[in-house]
């Protein structure tokens, strides 16, 4: 109960669930209960939750929308931190898109299409969030995140927020410094190019 109260103090009571069935949060619709399930809405809340877990030696795990995530029937003994709907803002400025980690790749691709920007089409059908895509350098159909990422904001396990360039992200085949160093992806700036909407749409559908 003490941990529950402290989690509520950080993220708000409406953002903390106890014994939450993970089947509600995975695309496979399987998984037993997580001891605590928290849905933060700000970077400061993510940082506070991780700091609390580290102080109390409570395991924690970061998820997005739970795509392709397998959770055992016994659930998770610790805190699940879901960076998804409450941290999913998307904005466009010129040839750049700024998006938070919880934004679905399909919605980021749709925003690029609406702005007449090309380069994001390959990701339009990937069933995950930007955060997960940054962590694993997601790719498909000849494209990869490293081809369009300009920079990304990350949170270190020690609670430091950093902005890393695409070079500093060290993106390789399904890997990055985010996964290797156990960082939390918070968001990214994507650098795209101007294109014809009809061609962008055709490529997305293809």
PDB file of C-alpha atoms in Angstrom:
ATOM      1  CA  UNK A   1       0.000   0.000   0.000  1.00  0.00           C
ATOM      2  CA  UNK A   2       2.891   2.366   0.671  1.00  0.00           C
ATOM      3  CA  UNK A   3       4.179   1.926  -2.885  1.00  0.00           C
ATOM      4  CA  UNK A   4       0.669   2.396  -4.248  1.00  0.00           C
ATOM      5  CA  UNK A   5       0.298   5.679  -2.361  1.00  0.00           C
ATOM      6  CA  UNK A   6       3.674   6.908  -3.575  1.00  0.00           C
ATOM      7  CA  UNK A   7       2.868   6.003  -7.184  1.00  0.00           C
ATOM      8  CA  UNK A   8      -0.429   7.864  -6.858  1.00  0.00           C
ATOM      9  CA  UNK A   9       1.409  10.879  -5.463  1.00  0.00           C
ATOM     10  CA  UNK A  10       3.622  10.927  -8.555  1.00  0.00           C
ATOM     11  CA  UNK A  11       1.181  10.157 -11.366  1.00  0.00           C
ATOM     12  CA  UNK A  12      -2.270  10.599  -9.820  1.00  0.00           C
ATOM     13  CA  UNK A  13      -4.658   7.969  -8.499  1.00  0.00           C
ATOM     14  CA  UNK A  14      -6.424   7.637 -11.851  1.00  0.00           C
ATOM     15  CA  UNK A  15      -3.115   6.615 -13.460  1.00  0.00           C
ATOM     16  CA  UNK A  16      -2.342   3.727 -11.075  1.00  0.00           C
ATOM     17  CA  UNK A  17      -3.982   0.304 -11.174  1.00  0.00           C
ATOM     18  CA  UNK A  18      -3.321  -2.663  -8.874  1.00  0.00           C
ATOM     19  CA  UNK A  19      -3.306  -6.272 -10.116  1.00  0.00           C
ATOM     20  CA  UNK A  20      -4.025  -5.050 -13.634  1.00  0.00           C
ATOM     21  CA  UNK A  21      -4.584  -7.889 -16.171  1.00  0.00           C
ATOM     22  CA  UNK A  22      -1.945  -7.519 -18.869  1.00  0.00           C
ATOM     23  CA  UNK A  23      -4.266  -9.169 -21.375  1.00  0.00           C
ATOM     24  CA  UNK A  24      -5.941  -5.759 -21.593  1.00  0.00           C
ATOM     25  CA  UNK A  25      -2.719  -4.175 -22.790  1.00  0.00           C
ATOM     26  CA  UNK A  26      -1.200  -6.624 -25.277  1.00  0.00           C
ATOM     27  CA  UNK A  27      -2.186  -7.186 -28.902  1.00  0.00           C
ATOM     28  CA  UNK A  28      -2.161 -10.961 -28.318  1.00  0.00           C
ATOM     29  CA  UNK A  29      -4.685 -10.387 -25.511  1.00  0.00           C
ATOM     30  CA  UNK A  30      -2.844 -12.638 -23.073  1.00  0.00           C
ATOM     31  CA  UNK A  31      -1.056 -12.062 -19.794  1.00  0.00           C
ATOM     32  CA  UNK A  32      -1.714 -12.294 -16.083  1.00  0.00           C
ATOM     33  CA  UNK A  33      -1.856  -9.370 -13.643  1.00  0.00           C
ATOM     34  CA  UNK A  34       0.865  -6.797 -13.080  1.00  0.00           C
ATOM     35  CA  UNK A  35       1.264  -5.854  -9.422  1.00  0.00           C
ATOM     36  CA  UNK A  36       1.092  -2.165 -10.373  1.00  0.00           C
ATOM     37  CA  UNK A  37       0.255  -0.619 -13.741  1.00  0.00           C
ATOM     38  CA  UNK A  38       0.985   3.086 -14.216  1.00  0.00           C
ATOM     39  CA  UNK A  39       0.159   5.381 -17.143  1.00  0.00           C
ATOM     40  CA  UNK A  40       2.226   8.567 -16.748  1.00  0.00           C
ATOM     41  CA  UNK A  41       1.451  11.676 -18.785  1.00  0.00           C
ATOM     42  CA  UNK A  42       4.702  13.649 -18.389  1.00  0.00           C
ATOM     43  CA  UNK A  43       8.431  13.032 -18.431  1.00  0.00           C
ATOM     44  CA  UNK A  44       8.672  14.112 -14.787  1.00  0.00           C
ATOM     45  CA  UNK A  45       6.230  11.374 -13.833  1.00  0.00           C
ATOM     46  CA  UNK A  46       8.186   8.700 -15.711  1.00  0.00           C
ATOM     47  CA  UNK A  47      11.347   9.865 -13.988  1.00  0.00           C
ATOM     48  CA  UNK A  48       9.683   9.873 -10.563  1.00  0.00           C
ATOM     49  CA  UNK A  49       8.253   6.375 -10.990  1.00  0.00           C
ATOM     50  CA  UNK A  50      11.591   4.903 -12.086  1.00  0.00           C
ATOM     51  CA  UNK A  51      13.411   6.663  -9.239  1.00  0.00           C
ATOM     52  CA  UNK A  52      10.903   5.279  -6.737  1.00  0.00           C
ATOM     53  CA  UNK A  53      11.253   1.749  -8.128  1.00  0.00           C
ATOM     54  CA  UNK A  54      15.040   1.938  -7.971  1.00  0.00           C
ATOM     55  CA  UNK A  55      14.975   3.259  -4.394  1.00  0.00           C
ATOM     56  CA  UNK A  56      12.693   0.460  -3.237  1.00  0.00           C
ATOM     57  CA  UNK A  57      14.322  -2.252  -5.388  1.00  0.00           C
ATOM     58  CA  UNK A  58      11.032  -2.935  -7.179  1.00  0.00           C
ATOM     59  CA  UNK A  59      11.321  -4.312 -10.739  1.00  0.00           C
ATOM     60  CA  UNK A  60       9.844  -2.130 -13.465  1.00  0.00           C
ATOM     61  CA  UNK A  61       9.240  -2.557 -17.176  1.00  0.00           C
ATOM     62  CA  UNK A  62       8.374  -0.009 -19.869  1.00  0.00           C
ATOM     63  CA  UNK A  63       5.778  -0.826 -22.523  1.00  0.00           C
ATOM     64  CA  UNK A  64       4.041   1.038 -25.321  1.00  0.00           C
ATOM     65  CA  UNK A  65       0.820  -0.285 -26.827  1.00  0.00           C
ATOM     66  CA  UNK A  66       1.822  -3.890 -26.116  1.00  0.00           C
ATOM     67  CA  UNK A  67       2.198  -4.989 -29.722  1.00  0.00           C
ATOM     68  CA  UNK A  68       3.853  -8.396 -30.125  1.00  0.00           C
ATOM     69  CA  UNK A  69       4.418  -8.532 -26.363  1.00  0.00           C
ATOM     70  CA  UNK A  70       4.072 -11.887 -24.626  1.00  0.00           C
ATOM     71  CA  UNK A  71       3.220 -11.830 -20.915  1.00  0.00           C
ATOM     72  CA  UNK A  72       2.991 -15.043 -18.913  1.00  0.00           C
ATOM     73  CA  UNK A  73      -0.171 -16.148 -17.138  1.00  0.00           C
ATOM     74  CA  UNK A  74       1.465 -15.401 -13.783  1.00  0.00           C
ATOM     75  CA  UNK A  75       1.766 -11.740 -14.758  1.00  0.00           C
ATOM     76  CA  UNK A  76       4.507  -9.356 -13.672  1.00  0.00           C
ATOM     77  CA  UNK A  77       5.829  -8.893 -10.154  1.00  0.00           C
ATOM     78  CA  UNK A  78       6.616  -5.213 -10.169  1.00  0.00           C
ATOM     79  CA  UNK A  79       5.577  -1.983 -11.877  1.00  0.00           C
ATOM     80  CA  UNK A  80       4.556  -1.778 -15.518  1.00  0.00           C
ATOM     81  CA  UNK A  81       4.990   1.755 -16.883  1.00  0.00           C
ATOM     82  CA  UNK A  82       2.937   2.287 -20.025  1.00  0.00           C
ATOM     83  CA  UNK A  83       4.136   5.158 -22.223  1.00  0.00           C
ATOM     84  CA  UNK A  84       1.286   5.297 -24.704  1.00  0.00           C
ATOM     85  CA  UNK A  85      -1.883   7.348 -25.106  1.00  0.00           C
ATOM     86  CA  UNK A  86      -1.081   9.978 -22.491  1.00  0.00           C
ATOM     87  CA  UNK A  87       2.282  10.706 -24.114  1.00  0.00           C
ATOM     88  CA  UNK A  88       1.394  10.543 -27.809  1.00  0.00           C
ATOM     89  CA  UNK A  89       1.526  14.127 -29.083  1.00  0.00           C
ATOM     90  CA  UNK A  90       2.445  14.750 -32.738  1.00  0.00           C
ATOM     91  CA  UNK A  91       3.259  18.080 -34.395  1.00  0.00           C
ATOM     92  CA  UNK A  92       4.734  19.101 -37.743  1.00  0.00           C
ATOM     93  CA  UNK A  93       6.937  22.060 -38.590  1.00  0.00           C
ATOM     94  CA  UNK A  94       8.314  22.395 -42.078  1.00  0.00           C
ATOM     95  CA  UNK A  95       9.903  19.094 -43.036  1.00  0.00           C
ATOM     96  CA  UNK A  96      10.146  17.880 -39.456  1.00  0.00           C
ATOM     97  CA  UNK A  97       7.769  15.925 -37.263  1.00  0.00           C
ATOM     98  CA  UNK A  98       8.049  16.061 -33.473  1.00  0.00           C
ATOM     99  CA  UNK A  99       6.350  13.155 -31.745  1.00  0.00           C
ATOM    100  CA  UNK A 100       6.215  11.708 -28.255  1.00  0.00           C
ATOM    101  CA  UNK A 101       7.203   8.119 -27.612  1.00  0.00           C
ATOM    102  CA  UNK A 102       3.639   6.900 -27.108  1.00  0.00           C
ATOM    103  CA  UNK A 103       2.489   7.971 -30.579  1.00  0.00           C
ATOM    104  CA  UNK A 104       1.537   5.073 -32.839  1.00  0.00           C
ATOM    105  CA  UNK A 105       3.738   4.791 -35.918  1.00  0.00           C
ATOM    106  CA  UNK A 106       0.605   4.602 -38.053  1.00  0.00           C
ATOM    107  CA  UNK A 107      -0.541   7.976 -36.722  1.00  0.00           C
ATOM    108  CA  UNK A 108       2.888   9.551 -37.212  1.00  0.00           C
ATOM    109  CA  UNK A 109       2.854   8.267 -40.801  1.00  0.00           C
ATOM    110  CA  UNK A 110      -0.650   9.677 -41.273  1.00  0.00           C
ATOM    111  CA  UNK A 111       0.538  13.058 -39.983  1.00  0.00           C
ATOM    112  CA  UNK A 112       3.428  12.954 -42.448  1.00  0.00           C
ATOM    113  CA  UNK A 113       1.019  12.171 -45.285  1.00  0.00           C
ATOM    114  CA  UNK A 114      -1.272  15.044 -44.272  1.00  0.00           C
ATOM    115  CA  UNK A 115       1.714  17.417 -44.299  1.00  0.00           C
ATOM    116  CA  UNK A 116       2.910  16.158 -47.680  1.00  0.00           C
ATOM    117  CA  UNK A 117       6.073  14.641 -46.244  1.00  0.00           C
ATOM    118  CA  UNK A 118       7.686  11.476 -47.563  1.00  0.00           C
ATOM    119  CA  UNK A 119      10.063   9.044 -45.899  1.00  0.00           C
ATOM    120  CA  UNK A 120       7.752   7.617 -43.243  1.00  0.00           C
ATOM    121  CA  UNK A 121       5.691   5.376 -45.522  1.00  0.00           C
ATOM    122  CA  UNK A 122       7.592   2.196 -44.590  1.00  0.00           C
ATOM    123  CA  UNK A 123       6.424   2.500 -40.975  1.00  0.00           C
ATOM    124  CA  UNK A 124       2.736   3.091 -41.650  1.00  0.00           C
ATOM    125  CA  UNK A 125       1.880  -0.589 -41.126  1.00  0.00           C
ATOM    126  CA  UNK A 126       4.189  -1.357 -38.208  1.00  0.00           C
ATOM    127  CA  UNK A 127       1.913  -2.055 -35.198  1.00  0.00           C
ATOM    128  CA  UNK A 128       3.824  -0.213 -32.506  1.00  0.00           C
ATOM    129  CA  UNK A 129       4.727   3.111 -30.955  1.00  0.00           C
ATOM    130  CA  UNK A 130       7.517   5.529 -31.766  1.00  0.00           C
ATOM    131  CA  UNK A 131       9.297   4.685 -28.515  1.00  0.00           C
ATOM    132  CA  UNK A 132       9.537   1.014 -29.358  1.00  0.00           C
ATOM    133  CA  UNK A 133      10.579   1.839 -32.913  1.00  0.00           C
ATOM    134  CA  UNK A 134      13.404   4.041 -31.632  1.00  0.00           C
ATOM    135  CA  UNK A 135      14.541   1.402 -29.157  1.00  0.00           C
ATOM    136  CA  UNK A 136      14.856  -1.337 -31.771  1.00  0.00           C
ATOM    137  CA  UNK A 137      15.450   0.751 -34.906  1.00  0.00           C
ATOM    138  CA  UNK A 138      12.273  -0.654 -36.427  1.00  0.00           C
ATOM    139  CA  UNK A 139      12.225  -1.190 -40.156  1.00  0.00           C
ATOM    140  CA  UNK A 140      10.253  -2.690 -43.013  1.00  0.00           C
ATOM    141  CA  UNK A 141      10.063  -2.553 -46.804  1.00  0.00           C
ATOM    142  CA  UNK A 142      13.552  -1.148 -47.201  1.00  0.00           C
ATOM    143  CA  UNK A 143      13.211   1.637 -44.633  1.00  0.00           C
ATOM    144  CA  UNK A 144      14.510   1.981 -41.078  1.00  0.00           C
ATOM    145  CA  UNK A 145      14.045   4.530 -38.326  1.00  0.00           C
ATOM    146  CA  UNK A 146      17.712   5.522 -38.550  1.00  0.00           C
ATOM    147  CA  UNK A 147      17.010   6.898 -42.023  1.00  0.00           C
ATOM    148  CA  UNK A 148      14.517   9.484 -40.744  1.00  0.00           C
ATOM    149  CA  UNK A 149      15.443  10.210 -37.111  1.00  0.00           C
ATOM    150  CA  UNK A 150      17.221  13.519 -36.555  1.00  0.00           C
ATOM    151  CA  UNK A 151      17.350  13.325 -32.755  1.00  0.00           C
ATOM    152  CA  UNK A 152      15.634  11.640 -29.836  1.00  0.00           C
ATOM    153  CA  UNK A 153      14.962  12.554 -26.225  1.00  0.00           C
ATOM    154  CA  UNK A 154      15.768   9.808 -23.745  1.00  0.00           C
ATOM    155  CA  UNK A 155      15.712   9.258 -19.989  1.00  0.00           C
ATOM    156  CA  UNK A 156      18.649   7.444 -18.398  1.00  0.00           C
ATOM    157  CA  UNK A 157      18.150   4.973 -15.512  1.00  0.00           C
ATOM    158  CA  UNK A 158      19.751   7.639 -13.296  1.00  0.00           C
ATOM    159  CA  UNK A 159      17.012  10.122 -14.168  1.00  0.00           C
ATOM    160  CA  UNK A 160      18.859  12.369 -16.608  1.00  0.00           C
ATOM    161  CA  UNK A 161      17.027  13.605 -19.706  1.00  0.00           C
ATOM    162  CA  UNK A 162      19.235  13.820 -22.793  1.00  0.00           C
ATOM    163  CA  UNK A 163      18.771  14.702 -26.447  1.00  0.00           C
ATOM    164  CA  UNK A 164      20.811  12.371 -28.664  1.00  0.00           C
ATOM    165  CA  UNK A 165      21.572  12.870 -32.341  1.00  0.00           C
ATOM    166  CA  UNK A 166      20.963   9.999 -34.747  1.00  0.00           C
ATOM    167  CA  UNK A 167      24.714   9.324 -34.683  1.00  0.00           C
ATOM    168  CA  UNK A 168      24.707   9.143 -30.883  1.00  0.00           C
ATOM    169  CA  UNK A 169      21.734   6.772 -30.971  1.00  0.00           C
ATOM    170  CA  UNK A 170      23.974   4.131 -32.554  1.00  0.00           C
ATOM    171  CA  UNK A 171      21.148   2.536 -34.500  1.00  0.00           C
ATOM    172  CA  UNK A 172      21.927  -0.842 -36.017  1.00  0.00           C
ATOM    173  CA  UNK A 173      19.908  -3.877 -37.033  1.00  0.00           C
ATOM    174  CA  UNK A 174      17.090  -3.943 -34.445  1.00  0.00           C
ATOM    175  CA  UNK A 175      19.202  -2.216 -31.835  1.00  0.00           C
ATOM    176  CA  UNK A 176      20.239   1.193 -30.499  1.00  0.00           C
ATOM    177  CA  UNK A 177      21.902   2.708 -27.443  1.00  0.00           C
ATOM    178  CA  UNK A 178      18.390   3.005 -26.018  1.00  0.00           C
ATOM    179  CA  UNK A 179      18.077  -0.760 -25.751  1.00  0.00           C
ATOM    180  CA  UNK A 180      21.737  -1.381 -24.952  1.00  0.00           C
ATOM    181  CA  UNK A 181      21.831   1.156 -22.098  1.00  0.00           C
ATOM    182  CA  UNK A 182      18.285   0.602 -20.827  1.00  0.00           C
ATOM    183  CA  UNK A 183      17.207   4.157 -21.640  1.00  0.00           C
ATOM    184  CA  UNK A 184      13.560   5.188 -21.892  1.00  0.00           C
ATOM    185  CA  UNK A 185      12.593   6.789 -25.195  1.00  0.00           C
ATOM    186  CA  UNK A 186      10.580   9.972 -24.626  1.00  0.00           C
ATOM    187  CA  UNK A 187      10.188  11.325 -28.153  1.00  0.00           C
ATOM    188  CA  UNK A 188      11.959  12.226 -31.361  1.00  0.00           C
ATOM    189  CA  UNK A 189      12.353  14.699 -34.177  1.00  0.00           C
ATOM    190  CA  UNK A 190      11.989  13.087 -37.601  1.00  0.00           C
ATOM    191  CA  UNK A 191      13.472  14.753 -40.692  1.00  0.00           C
ATOM    192  CA  UNK A 192      11.467  13.985 -43.827  1.00  0.00           C
ATOM    193  CA  UNK A 193      11.217  15.421 -47.355  1.00  0.00           C
ATOM    194  CA  UNK A 194       8.526  17.109 -49.377  1.00  0.00           C
ATOM    195  CA  UNK A 195       6.575  14.765 -51.605  1.00  0.00           C
ATOM    196  CA  UNK A 196       3.399  14.348 -53.620  1.00  0.00           C
ATOM    197  CA  UNK A 197       0.517  13.192 -51.465  1.00  0.00           C
ATOM    198  CA  UNK A 198      -0.830  10.812 -54.084  1.00  0.00           C
ATOM    199  CA  UNK A 199       2.533   9.062 -54.312  1.00  0.00           C
ATOM    200  CA  UNK A 200       2.855   8.993 -50.535  1.00  0.00           C
ATOM    201  CA  UNK A 201      -0.578   7.428 -50.172  1.00  0.00           C
ATOM    202  CA  UNK A 202       0.143   4.873 -52.906  1.00  0.00           C
ATOM    203  CA  UNK A 203       3.372   3.854 -51.195  1.00  0.00           C
ATOM    204  CA  UNK A 204       1.627   3.534 -47.828  1.00  0.00           C
ATOM    205  CA  UNK A 205      -1.068   1.335 -49.331  1.00  0.00           C
ATOM    206  CA  UNK A 206       1.541  -0.740 -51.124  1.00  0.00           C
TER     207      UNK A 206
END
